Coordinates of C-alpha atoms in Angstrom, one line a residue:
Chain J
X142 CA 18.1 103.6 -99.3
X143 CA 16.5 101.2 -97.0
X144 CA 19.0 99.3 -94.9
X145 CA 18.8 95.6 -94.2
X146 CA 17.6 94.5 -90.8
X147 CA 17.4 91.1 -89.2
X148 CA 13.8 90.0 -88.7
X149 CA 11.7 87.0 -87.9
X150 CA 9.4 85.9 -90.7
X151 CA 6.2 86.4 -88.8
X152 CA 7.2 90.0 -87.8
X153 CA 8.4 90.8 -91.3
X154 CA 4.9 90.0 -92.6
X155 CA 3.5 92.6 -90.1
X156 CA 5.9 95.3 -91.0
X157 CA 5.4 94.6 -94.8
X158 CA 1.7 95.0 -94.3
X159 CA 2.2 98.4 -92.7
X160 CA 4.5 99.4 -95.5
X161 CA 1.7 98.4 -97.9
X162 CA -0.7 100.7 -96.2
X163 CA -2.6 98.2 -94.1
X164 CA -4.0 99.9 -91.0
X165 CA -6.5 97.2 -89.9
X166 CA -5.6 93.9 -88.5
X167 CA -8.0 91.4 -86.9
X168 CA -6.6 88.1 -85.5
X169 CA -6.5 85.4 -82.9
X170 CA -3.3 83.9 -81.4
X171 CA -2.2 80.5 -82.6
X172 CA 1.2 78.8 -82.8
X173 CA 3.3 79.1 -84.9
X174 CA 2.2 82.6 -86.1
X175 CA 1.5 84.3 -82.8
X176 CA 4.5 86.7 -83.2
X177 CA 2.6 88.3 -86.1
X178 CA -0.5 88.9 -84.0
X179 CA 1.8 90.3 -81.2
X180 CA 3.7 92.5 -83.7
X181 CA 0.5 94.0 -85.0
X182 CA -0.7 94.7 -81.4
X183 CA 2.5 96.7 -80.8
X184 CA 2.8 98.4 -84.2
X185 CA -0.7 99.3 -85.2
X186 CA -1.2 101.9 -82.4
X187 CA 2.1 103.5 -83.4
X188 CA 1.0 104.1 -87.0
X189 CA -2.6 105.1 -86.2
X190 CA -4.0 101.8 -87.2
X191 CA -6.4 99.3 -85.6
X192 CA -5.4 96.1 -83.9
X193 CA -8.2 93.9 -82.5
X194 CA -7.8 90.5 -80.9
X195 CA -11.0 88.8 -81.9
X196 CA -12.9 86.3 -79.8
X197 CA -12.3 83.6 -82.5
X198 CA -10.9 83.2 -86.0
X199 CA -14.5 83.1 -87.2
X200 CA -15.1 86.6 -85.8
X201 CA -11.7 87.8 -87.1
X202 CA -12.4 86.9 -90.7
X203 CA -15.9 88.5 -90.5
X204 CA -14.3 91.7 -89.1
X205 CA -12.1 91.5 -92.2
X206 CA -15.2 91.2 -94.3
X207 CA -16.6 94.3 -92.7
X208 CA -13.4 96.4 -92.9
X209 CA -12.7 95.3 -96.5
X210 CA -16.2 96.2 -97.5
X211 CA -15.6 99.8 -96.5
X212 CA -12.6 99.9 -98.8
X213 CA -9.6 99.8 -96.4
X214 CA -6.6 97.5 -96.6
X215 CA -7.0 94.8 -94.0
X216 CA -5.2 91.6 -93.0
X217 CA -5.8 88.6 -90.7
X218 CA -3.4 85.8 -89.9
X219 CA -3.6 82.3 -88.4
X220 CA -2.2 78.8 -88.7
X221 CA -3.8 75.7 -90.1
X222 CA -6.6 74.9 -87.5
X223 CA -7.5 78.6 -87.3
X224 CA -7.6 78.9 -91.1
X225 CA -10.1 76.1 -91.2
X226 CA -12.3 78.2 -89.0
X227 CA -12.0 81.1 -91.3
X228 CA -13.2 79.2 -94.4
X229 CA -16.8 80.3 -94.1
X230 CA -15.8 83.9 -94.1
X231 CA -13.3 83.5 -96.9
X232 CA -16.0 82.0 -99.1
X233 CA -18.2 85.1 -98.4
X234 CA -15.3 87.4 -99.1
X235 CA -14.7 85.7 -102.4
X236 CA -18.4 85.8 -103.2
X237 CA -18.7 89.5 -102.3
X238 CA -15.4 90.2 -104.1
X239 CA -13.6 91.9 -101.3
X240 CA -9.9 92.5 -101.3
X241 CA -8.0 91.3 -98.2
X242 CA -4.9 89.4 -97.2
X243 CA -5.0 86.2 -95.2
X244 CA -1.8 84.7 -93.8
X245 CA -1.5 81.0 -93.1
X246 CA 1.7 79.9 -91.3
X247 CA 1.0 76.2 -91.7
X248 CA 1.6 73.5 -89.1
X249 CA 1.1 69.8 -89.3
X250 CA -2.4 68.3 -89.2
X251 CA -5.1 67.0 -89.4
X252 CA -7.1 68.1 -86.4
X253 CA -5.1 69.9 -83.8
X254 CA -2.1 68.2 -85.4
X255 CA 1.1 69.7 -84.1
X256 CA 2.9 73.0 -83.9
X257 CA 5.8 72.1 -86.2
X258 CA 6.0 73.2 -89.8
X259 CA 3.8 71.6 -92.4
X260 CA 2.5 72.1 -96.0
X261 CA -0.6 70.0 -95.7
X262 CA -3.0 73.0 -96.3
X263 CA -2.2 73.1 -100.0
X264 CA -5.5 71.6 -101.1
X265 CA -7.4 73.9 -98.8
X266 CA -5.6 77.0 -100.0
X267 CA -5.5 76.4 -103.7
X268 CA -8.8 74.6 -104.4
X269 CA -11.0 77.1 -102.6
X270 CA -11.2 75.9 -99.0
X271 CA -14.7 76.9 -98.3
X272 CA -18.0 76.2 -100.2
X273 CA -18.7 77.2 -103.7
X274 CA -16.6 77.8 -106.9
X275 CA -14.0 80.3 -105.9
X276 CA -10.3 80.8 -105.8
X277 CA -7.8 82.5 -103.6
X278 CA -4.7 83.9 -105.1
X279 CA -2.0 82.0 -103.1
X280 CA 1.5 83.3 -102.8
X281 CA 4.3 81.0 -101.5
X282 CA 7.5 82.8 -100.3
X283 CA 10.6 80.9 -99.5
X284 CA 12.7 83.5 -97.6
X285 CA 12.0 86.3 -95.2
X286 CA 12.8 88.8 -97.9
X287 CA 10.3 87.2 -100.2
X288 CA 7.8 87.2 -97.4
X289 CA 8.2 91.0 -97.3
X290 CA 7.9 91.5 -101.1
X291 CA 5.0 89.1 -101.5
X292 CA 3.1 90.6 -98.5
X293 CA 3.2 94.0 -100.2
X294 CA 2.3 92.4 -103.6
X295 CA -0.6 90.6 -101.9
X296 CA -2.3 93.9 -101.0
X297 CA -1.9 95.2 -104.6
X298 CA -3.2 92.0 -106.1
X299 CA -6.2 91.9 -103.7
X300 CA -7.2 95.4 -104.7
X301 CA -6.6 94.9 -108.4
X302 CA -8.8 91.8 -108.6
X303 CA -11.1 92.4 -105.7
X304 CA -10.1 89.0 -104.4
X305 CA -8.8 87.4 -101.2
X306 CA -5.0 86.7 -101.4
X307 CA -3.5 84.1 -99.1
X308 CA 0.2 84.3 -98.1
X309 CA 1.0 80.6 -97.5
X310 CA 4.0 80.1 -95.3
X311 CA 4.9 77.5 -92.8
X312 CA 6.2 77.4 -89.2
X313 CA 9.8 77.3 -90.3
X314 CA 9.5 80.5 -92.5
X315 CA 7.5 82.2 -89.7
X316 CA 10.1 81.5 -87.1
X317 CA 13.3 81.9 -89.0
X318 CA 15.3 85.2 -88.9
X319 CA 17.0 86.6 -92.0
X320 CA 18.1 90.1 -93.1
X321 CA 15.4 92.0 -95.0
X322 CA 15.0 95.3 -96.7
X323 CA 11.7 97.2 -96.9
X324 CA 11.6 99.0 -100.2
X325 CA 9.3 102.0 -100.5
X326 CA 6.4 101.1 -102.8
X327 CA 5.0 103.4 -105.4
X328 CA 1.6 101.8 -105.2
X329 CA -1.2 104.3 -105.6
X330 CA -4.2 103.1 -103.5
X331 CA -7.0 102.2 -105.9
X332 CA -10.2 104.1 -105.7
X333 CA -12.9 101.8 -104.5
X334 CA -16.2 103.2 -105.8
X335 CA -18.0 100.0 -104.8
X336 CA -17.1 100.3 -101.1
X337 CA -19.9 100.6 -98.6
X338 CA -18.4 103.3 -96.3
X339 CA -21.5 105.5 -95.8
X340 CA -23.2 107.2 -98.8
X341 CA -21.6 110.5 -98.0
X342 CA -23.5 112.3 -100.8
X343 CA -23.6 109.3 -103.2
X344 CA -27.1 108.9 -104.7
X345 CA -27.3 105.1 -104.6
X346 CA -26.4 102.9 -101.6
X347 CA -23.5 100.5 -102.1
X348 CA -24.3 96.9 -101.0
X349 CA -21.7 94.3 -100.0
X350 CA -23.3 90.9 -100.6
X351 CA -22.8 87.3 -101.7
X352 CA -26.5 86.4 -102.0
X353 CA -28.1 85.9 -105.4
X354 CA -31.4 84.0 -105.0
X355 CA -32.3 84.0 -108.6
X356 CA -30.4 81.1 -110.4
X357 CA -29.9 83.2 -113.5
X358 CA -28.2 85.9 -111.5
X359 CA -26.1 83.6 -109.5
X360 CA -24.9 81.8 -112.6
X361 CA -24.0 85.2 -114.2
X362 CA -22.1 86.0 -111.0
X363 CA -20.2 82.7 -111.2
X364 CA -19.4 83.3 -114.9
X365 CA -18.1 86.7 -113.9
X366 CA -15.9 85.2 -111.2
X367 CA -14.6 82.5 -113.5
X368 CA -13.6 85.2 -116.1
X369 CA -11.8 87.0 -113.3
X370 CA -10.0 83.8 -112.3
X371 CA -9.0 83.2 -115.9
X372 CA -7.5 86.7 -116.1
X373 CA -5.6 86.0 -112.9
X374 CA -4.2 82.8 -114.3
X375 CA -3.1 84.6 -117.5
X376 CA -1.5 87.6 -115.8
X377 CA -0.3 86.5 -112.3
X378 CA 1.3 83.1 -112.6
X379 CA 4.8 83.2 -111.2
X380 CA 7.5 80.7 -110.7
X381 CA 11.3 80.4 -110.4
X382 CA 13.3 77.7 -112.3
X383 CA 16.9 76.6 -111.9
X384 CA 19.0 74.4 -114.2
X385 CA 15.9 73.2 -116.0
X386 CA 17.1 73.5 -119.6
X387 CA 19.3 70.4 -119.6
X388 CA 17.7 68.6 -116.6
X389 CA 16.9 64.9 -116.7
X390 CA 15.1 65.2 -113.5
X391 CA 13.2 68.3 -112.3
X392 CA 12.4 68.8 -108.7
X393 CA 9.3 70.7 -107.7
X394 CA 9.0 72.3 -104.3
X395 CA 7.6 75.5 -102.8
X396 CA 8.3 77.5 -99.6
X397 CA 10.8 76.2 -97.1
X398 CA 10.9 72.8 -98.9
X399 CA 12.3 74.5 -102.0
X400 CA 15.4 75.5 -100.1
X401 CA 16.0 71.9 -99.0
X402 CA 15.4 70.8 -102.6
X403 CA 17.8 73.3 -103.9
X404 CA 20.6 72.1 -101.6
X405 CA 19.9 68.5 -102.7
X406 CA 19.9 69.6 -106.4
X407 CA 23.3 71.3 -105.9
X408 CA 24.8 68.2 -104.4
X409 CA 23.3 66.1 -107.2
X410 CA 24.8 68.6 -109.8
X411 CA 28.2 68.2 -108.1
X412 CA 27.8 64.5 -108.6
X413 CA 27.1 65.1 -112.3
X414 CA 23.4 64.3 -112.1
X415 CA 21.4 66.6 -114.4
X416 CA 18.9 67.9 -111.9
X417 CA 16.8 71.1 -112.0
X418 CA 14.2 72.8 -109.9
X419 CA 10.8 74.5 -110.5
X420 CA 9.6 76.5 -107.6
X421 CA 6.0 77.8 -107.9
X422 CA 5.8 81.2 -106.3
X423 CA 2.0 81.3 -107.0
X424 CA 0.4 78.1 -106.0
X425 CA -2.9 79.4 -107.4
X426 CA -2.7 80.1 -110.2
X427 CA -0.4 77.1 -110.5
X428 CA 2.4 77.5 -113.0
X429 CA 1.5 74.8 -115.5
X430 CA 3.4 76.2 -118.4
X431 CA 7.0 75.2 -117.4
X432 CA 5.8 71.6 -116.9
X433 CA 4.3 71.4 -120.3
X434 CA 7.6 72.8 -121.7
X435 CA 10.0 70.6 -119.8
X436 CA 7.9 67.4 -120.1
X437 CA 9.4 67.4 -123.7
X438 CA 13.0 67.4 -122.4
X439 CA 13.2 66.1 -118.9
X440 CA 12.8 62.4 -118.2
X441 CA 10.9 62.7 -114.9
X442 CA 9.7 65.1 -112.2
X443 CA 10.0 64.7 -108.4
X444 CA 7.7 66.7 -106.2
X445 CA 8.9 67.3 -102.6
X446 CA 6.5 68.5 -99.9
X447 CA 5.8 68.6 -96.2
X448 CA 2.6 66.7 -96.8
X449 CA 1.5 63.3 -97.9
X450 CA 1.3 64.5 -101.5
X451 CA -0.9 67.5 -102.4
X452 CA 0.9 69.9 -104.9
X453 CA 2.1 66.7 -106.7
X454 CA -1.5 66.4 -108.0
X455 CA -1.2 69.8 -109.8
X456 CA 2.2 68.7 -111.1
X457 CA 0.7 65.5 -112.5
X458 CA -2.1 67.6 -114.2
X459 CA 0.4 69.9 -115.7
X460 CA 2.7 67.1 -116.9
X461 CA -0.4 65.4 -118.2
X462 CA 1.0 61.8 -118.3
X463 CA 3.9 62.7 -120.7
X464 CA 6.5 61.9 -118.1
X465 CA 6.5 60.1 -114.7
X466 CA 6.0 62.2 -111.6
X467 CA 7.4 60.9 -108.4
X468 CA 6.7 62.2 -104.9
X469 CA 8.6 62.4 -101.7
X470 CA 7.2 64.0 -98.5
X471 CA 7.4 64.1 -94.8
X472 CA 4.5 64.9 -92.5
X473 CA 3.7 65.8 -88.9
X474 CA 6.3 68.5 -88.6
X475 CA 9.2 66.3 -89.8
X476 CA 11.4 68.0 -92.3
X477 CA 13.5 66.0 -94.8
X478 CA 17.2 66.6 -94.9
X479 CA 19.0 67.6 -98.1
X480 CA 20.6 64.2 -98.0
X481 CA 17.2 62.5 -97.9
X482 CA 16.1 64.5 -100.9
X483 CA 19.4 63.7 -102.7
X484 CA 18.8 60.0 -102.1
X485 CA 15.3 60.4 -103.6
X486 CA 16.9 62.1 -106.6
X487 CA 19.3 59.2 -107.2
X488 CA 16.5 56.7 -106.7
X489 CA 14.1 58.5 -109.0
X490 CA 16.7 58.8 -111.8
X491 CA 17.5 55.1 -111.4
X492 CA 13.9 54.0 -111.6
X493 CA 12.4 56.5 -113.9
X494 CA 15.2 58.4 -115.6
X495 CA 15.8 55.8 -118.3
X496 CA 19.6 55.7 -117.4
Chain V
X276 CA -54.5 123.0 -99.0
X277 CA -53.9 119.3 -98.4
X278 CA -51.1 118.5 -96.1
X279 CA -49.1 115.3 -96.4
X280 CA -49.2 113.5 -93.1
X281 CA -47.8 110.1 -93.9
X282 CA -45.1 109.0 -96.4
X283 CA -42.4 106.5 -96.8
X284 CA -39.3 107.3 -94.8
X285 CA -36.3 108.3 -97.0
X286 CA -34.3 105.5 -95.3
X287 CA -36.6 102.9 -96.8
X288 CA -36.5 102.0 -100.5
X289 CA -39.7 102.0 -102.6
X290 CA -39.7 98.2 -102.7
X291 CA -42.4 95.8 -101.6
X292 CA -41.4 93.7 -98.5
X293 CA -41.4 90.0 -99.0
X294 CA -42.6 89.4 -95.4
X295 CA -45.7 87.3 -94.6
X296 CA -49.0 88.9 -93.6
X297 CA -49.0 89.8 -89.9
X298 CA -45.3 89.6 -89.5
X299 CA -43.8 92.5 -87.6
X300 CA -40.6 92.8 -89.6
X301 CA -42.2 95.5 -91.8
X302 CA -43.2 97.6 -88.8
X303 CA -39.8 97.3 -87.3
X304 CA -38.0 98.2 -90.6
X305 CA -40.2 101.3 -90.8
X306 CA -39.4 102.3 -87.2
X307 CA -35.7 101.9 -87.8
X308 CA -35.9 103.9 -91.0
X309 CA -37.9 106.7 -89.3
X310 CA -35.3 107.0 -86.6
X311 CA -32.5 107.2 -89.2
X312 CA -34.4 109.9 -91.0
X313 CA -35.2 111.9 -87.8
X314 CA -31.5 111.7 -86.6
X315 CA -30.5 112.8 -90.2
X316 CA -27.7 110.2 -90.4
X317 CA -28.7 108.2 -93.5
X318 CA -25.7 109.6 -95.4
X319 CA -23.3 108.0 -92.9
X320 CA -25.3 105.0 -91.8
X321 CA -24.2 101.4 -92.6
X322 CA -26.5 98.5 -91.9
X323 CA -25.7 94.8 -91.6
X324 CA -28.4 92.3 -92.6
X325 CA -28.4 88.8 -91.1
X326 CA -29.2 85.3 -92.3
X327 CA -32.9 84.6 -91.6
X328 CA -36.2 86.1 -92.7
X329 CA -34.6 89.6 -92.8
X330 CA -31.7 88.4 -95.0
X331 CA -33.0 90.8 -97.7
X332 CA -33.0 93.8 -95.4
X333 CA -30.2 95.2 -97.7
X334 CA -32.8 95.5 -100.4
X335 CA -35.1 97.6 -98.2
X336 CA -32.9 100.1 -96.2
X337 CA -31.9 103.0 -98.3
X338 CA -28.4 103.4 -97.0
X339 CA -25.1 101.5 -97.5
X340 CA -25.6 97.9 -96.4
X341 CA -23.8 94.6 -95.9
X342 CA -25.2 91.1 -95.9
X343 CA -23.3 89.0 -93.3
X344 CA -22.8 85.3 -92.8
X345 CA -25.2 83.6 -90.3
X346 CA -24.7 85.1 -86.8
X347 CA -21.6 87.1 -87.8
X348 CA -23.3 90.5 -88.2
X349 CA -21.7 91.9 -84.9
X350 CA -18.2 90.9 -86.1
X351 CA -18.9 92.5 -89.6
X352 CA -20.2 95.6 -87.9
X353 CA -17.1 95.7 -85.7
X354 CA -14.9 95.6 -88.8
X355 CA -17.0 98.4 -90.4
X356 CA -17.0 100.7 -87.4
X357 CA -13.3 100.2 -86.6
X358 CA -12.6 101.2 -90.2
X359 CA -15.0 104.1 -90.5
X360 CA -15.4 105.4 -87.0
X361 CA -17.4 108.4 -88.1
X362 CA -20.3 106.2 -89.4
X363 CA -23.4 105.0 -87.7
X364 CA -23.5 101.2 -87.8
X365 CA -26.4 98.9 -87.0
X366 CA -27.0 95.2 -87.3
X367 CA -30.5 93.8 -87.8
X368 CA -30.7 90.2 -86.5
X369 CA -33.2 87.5 -85.7
X370 CA -33.2 85.1 -82.8
X371 CA -31.4 82.2 -84.6
X372 CA -28.8 84.6 -85.9
X373 CA -28.1 86.4 -82.7
X374 CA -29.0 83.9 -79.9
X375 CA -27.9 80.6 -81.4
X376 CA -25.2 80.6 -84.1
X377 CA -24.0 84.1 -83.4
X378 CA -24.0 84.1 -79.7
X379 CA -20.2 84.4 -79.4
X380 CA -20.2 87.4 -81.8
X381 CA -22.9 89.4 -80.0
X382 CA -21.5 88.7 -76.5
X383 CA -18.0 89.9 -77.5
X384 CA -19.2 92.9 -79.5
X385 CA -21.2 93.9 -76.4
X386 CA -18.2 93.1 -74.1
X387 CA -15.9 95.2 -76.1
X388 CA -18.4 98.1 -76.0
X389 CA -18.4 98.3 -79.8
X390 CA -20.1 101.5 -80.8
X391 CA -22.8 99.8 -82.8
X392 CA -26.5 99.4 -82.5
X393 CA -28.2 96.0 -82.7
X394 CA -31.9 95.6 -83.6
X395 CA -32.7 92.1 -82.3
X396 CA -36.0 90.7 -83.6
X397 CA -37.2 87.9 -81.3
X398 CA -40.1 85.9 -82.7
X399 CA -39.4 82.7 -80.8
X400 CA -39.0 80.6 -84.0
X401 CA -36.9 80.1 -87.1
X402 CA -38.9 81.7 -89.9
X403 CA -36.9 81.4 -93.0
X404 CA -36.3 77.7 -92.8
X405 CA -40.0 77.2 -92.1
X406 CA -40.7 77.0 -88.4
X407 CA -38.0 75.2 -86.3
X408 CA -37.2 75.7 -82.7
X409 CA -35.2 78.8 -81.7
X410 CA -33.1 79.4 -78.6
X411 CA -35.9 81.8 -77.6
X412 CA -38.8 79.3 -78.3
X413 CA -41.0 79.0 -75.2
X414 CA -41.4 75.9 -73.1
X415 CA -44.1 73.7 -74.6
X416 CA -44.0 75.7 -77.9
X417 CA -44.6 73.4 -80.8
X418 CA -42.3 73.8 -83.8
X419 CA -41.1 71.5 -86.5
X420 CA -38.1 70.5 -84.5
X421 CA -40.0 70.4 -81.2
X422 CA -43.1 68.7 -82.5
X423 CA -44.1 67.6 -78.9
X424 CA -43.4 71.0 -77.5
X425 CA -40.1 72.4 -76.3
X426 CA -38.9 70.3 -73.4
X427 CA -36.6 71.9 -70.9
X428 CA -35.0 68.6 -70.1
X429 CA -33.6 68.2 -73.6
X430 CA -33.7 71.7 -75.1
X431 CA -33.0 73.8 -72.0
X432 CA -34.8 77.0 -71.2
X433 CA -35.3 79.9 -73.6
X434 CA -32.5 82.4 -73.4
X435 CA -33.2 86.0 -72.3
X436 CA -30.6 87.8 -74.4
X437 CA -31.3 91.3 -73.1
X438 CA -30.9 90.3 -69.5
X439 CA -27.8 88.3 -70.3
X440 CA -26.1 91.1 -72.3
X441 CA -27.1 93.7 -69.7
X442 CA -24.6 92.1 -67.3
X443 CA -21.7 93.1 -69.5
X444 CA -20.0 96.4 -68.7
X445 CA -19.5 97.1 -72.4
X446 CA -23.2 97.2 -73.0
X447 CA -24.4 100.8 -72.7
X448 CA -28.1 100.5 -73.5
X449 CA -30.3 97.4 -73.6
X450 CA -34.0 97.5 -73.9
X451 CA -36.8 95.0 -74.8
X452 CA -39.9 96.4 -76.6
X453 CA -42.8 95.0 -78.7
X454 CA -44.8 96.4 -81.6
X455 CA -48.0 94.5 -81.0
X456 CA -50.1 97.7 -80.5
X457 CA -49.8 101.4 -81.2
X458 CA -48.7 102.3 -77.6
X459 CA -45.9 99.7 -77.7
X460 CA -44.9 100.8 -81.2
X461 CA -44.3 104.3 -79.8
X462 CA -42.2 102.9 -77.0
X463 CA -40.3 100.8 -79.4
X464 CA -39.5 103.7 -81.7
X465 CA -38.3 105.7 -78.7
X466 CA -36.0 102.9 -77.6
X467 CA -34.6 102.5 -81.1
X468 CA -34.0 106.2 -81.2
X469 CA -32.3 106.1 -77.9
X470 CA -30.1 103.2 -79.0
X471 CA -28.9 105.1 -82.1
X472 CA -28.4 108.3 -80.1
X473 CA -26.2 106.4 -77.6
X474 CA -24.0 105.2 -80.5
X475 CA -23.9 108.7 -82.0
X476 CA -22.9 110.2 -78.6
X477 CA -20.0 107.8 -78.4
X478 CA -21.2 105.5 -75.7
X479 CA -20.7 101.7 -76.1
X480 CA -22.8 98.9 -77.4
X481 CA -26.6 99.4 -77.7
X482 CA -29.3 96.9 -78.4
X483 CA -33.1 96.9 -78.7
X484 CA -34.8 93.5 -78.5
X485 CA -38.1 93.6 -80.2
X486 CA -40.7 90.9 -79.6
X487 CA -42.3 90.0 -82.9
X488 CA -45.0 87.7 -84.3
X489 CA -44.6 84.9 -86.9
X490 CA -48.2 84.0 -87.7
X491 CA -47.1 81.7 -90.6
X492 CA -44.8 79.5 -88.6
X493 CA -46.8 79.8 -85.3
X494 CA -49.8 78.5 -87.3
X495 CA -52.0 81.4 -86.2
X496 CA -53.9 84.3 -87.8
X497 CA -52.2 87.7 -87.3
X498 CA -54.7 88.6 -84.6
X499 CA -54.2 85.3 -82.8
X500 CA -50.4 85.8 -83.1
X501 CA -50.6 89.3 -81.6
X502 CA -52.6 87.8 -78.7
X503 CA -50.1 85.0 -78.2
X504 CA -47.2 87.5 -78.1
X505 CA -49.1 89.4 -75.4
X506 CA -50.2 86.4 -73.3
X507 CA -47.2 84.1 -73.7
X508 CA -44.1 86.0 -74.8
X509 CA -44.3 89.1 -72.7
X510 CA -44.7 87.3 -69.4
X511 CA -41.4 85.4 -70.1
X512 CA -39.7 88.3 -71.9
X513 CA -40.7 91.3 -69.8
X514 CA -40.6 94.6 -71.6
X515 CA -38.4 97.4 -70.3
X516 CA -35.0 99.0 -70.2
X517 CA -32.3 96.7 -68.7
X518 CA -29.3 99.0 -69.0
X519 CA -28.7 102.7 -69.8
X520 CA -25.9 105.1 -69.4
X521 CA -26.2 107.5 -66.4
X522 CA -28.4 110.4 -67.3
X523 CA -30.4 108.5 -69.9
X524 CA -34.0 108.4 -68.7
X525 CA -35.7 105.1 -68.1

């Protein structure tokens, strides 16, 4: 039995990656995820792996492209401005269908922004981020234990679908310490017959590539990608819901914000307000199903984010105009208190709850 | 009995090149392929193609290949080599790819002493996009983005990448060659072979810069282009070996 140990979120990602069999890490220091880069610098040599501090995030993601193309499990990590730099490489990785894990411990933006927690990279993470029609699988943990579980899951999903998987956290999750348990995984590493790791007796070369100059072939490639994304939407959408069945108002929040929303919901319940919570665990694919379902019973929805309103657009698409969708957010590294969210609950119920 | 004296190297696919008449890429591809054959490493060689005229190199080399983003081939090669240390990894890059957009990647791959080999084709112009100025375009050279000739005041002086990279301790072997006549071709092949051998023997980064013509975008016949390379390029980009490990002959 694995015992529980106290670990910082950033370091837990690193250890979970090692448990998942990742032995290649390429990164560049940036606050508030630097502990992960440092952890990998310390741990990789101990487990016979490779740690390389790249000259830039651009170089790091292209090292990931090279490593992933040879069939090994590989990870990079950064925070918002650095993730912007990686977008070119992520688009190539998606186009060439390479499995890898990219960690974004978000901070406030735009530009250099700040170093405090933020959730303003939702659009970038879930709508592609770089050029072209592609999707990252985006996982959004809300505890250090879930960071561990989702990091391991991220490698499996990446291999299964030959797709980049982004673990989307924020500065608060990266910095907080909680007890965690590393469960042994029974994952059998998949055989990657497509990998370009030297022909080694193979009769035909393998080619890792995202270029298709003939429009007919590029369209076929895009159709193939879209079919893959449809399968991911069907099979891999995950969310958690609390007190939704009888709720008049359903809160929607992910990551660290979902914990604040939950505290506010519990206070509201104690005051006899019928409030529930939907917490998307996959941001792409976005869990539209529970919104379609509860749009029939709830009177309104309230999205809470550390942004000026990004995920709320997907909530509105999912609710599809059947019920009002309100929004409350703080930006710049400011984090709303449970009391502030509670006040928004009361206000939303008063204005849009029909009471 | 007839003896076969000349055939396609095994490391080249039986595919027609798309290169323009008089362009040196075809010759350079063949020399690289001959070296891979002679060293008998095709089965464990992984090449990285760039963005530029040789973007389709992955269609031509008969070994495992990657197509990299513009300028990023040395980073991709780093990821490959660090994941498969028993392989022979080479990048094939042009002057825009290596000396402009990918300058950071090549400098740091060399500085780290990555055990990879870079084939750097310098034709002093952007070929694929149709003849724009490269970092290696010569002073007064007319291109579509230097229509009045490259002016040092606004565009700076052409970069000598071999000399620059040879200053780095991580670079084990750096040479500049040309393929404009049979004697130079023989020297070019010897340098390419040396560069691959240095990687195989576990030394650090190796690069061969190869001066090349671009008749189409230089607006010259192939013969005029060969003469321009001889008369204009070689004086500014002297041929020779700039760095070699101890014990490797000049």
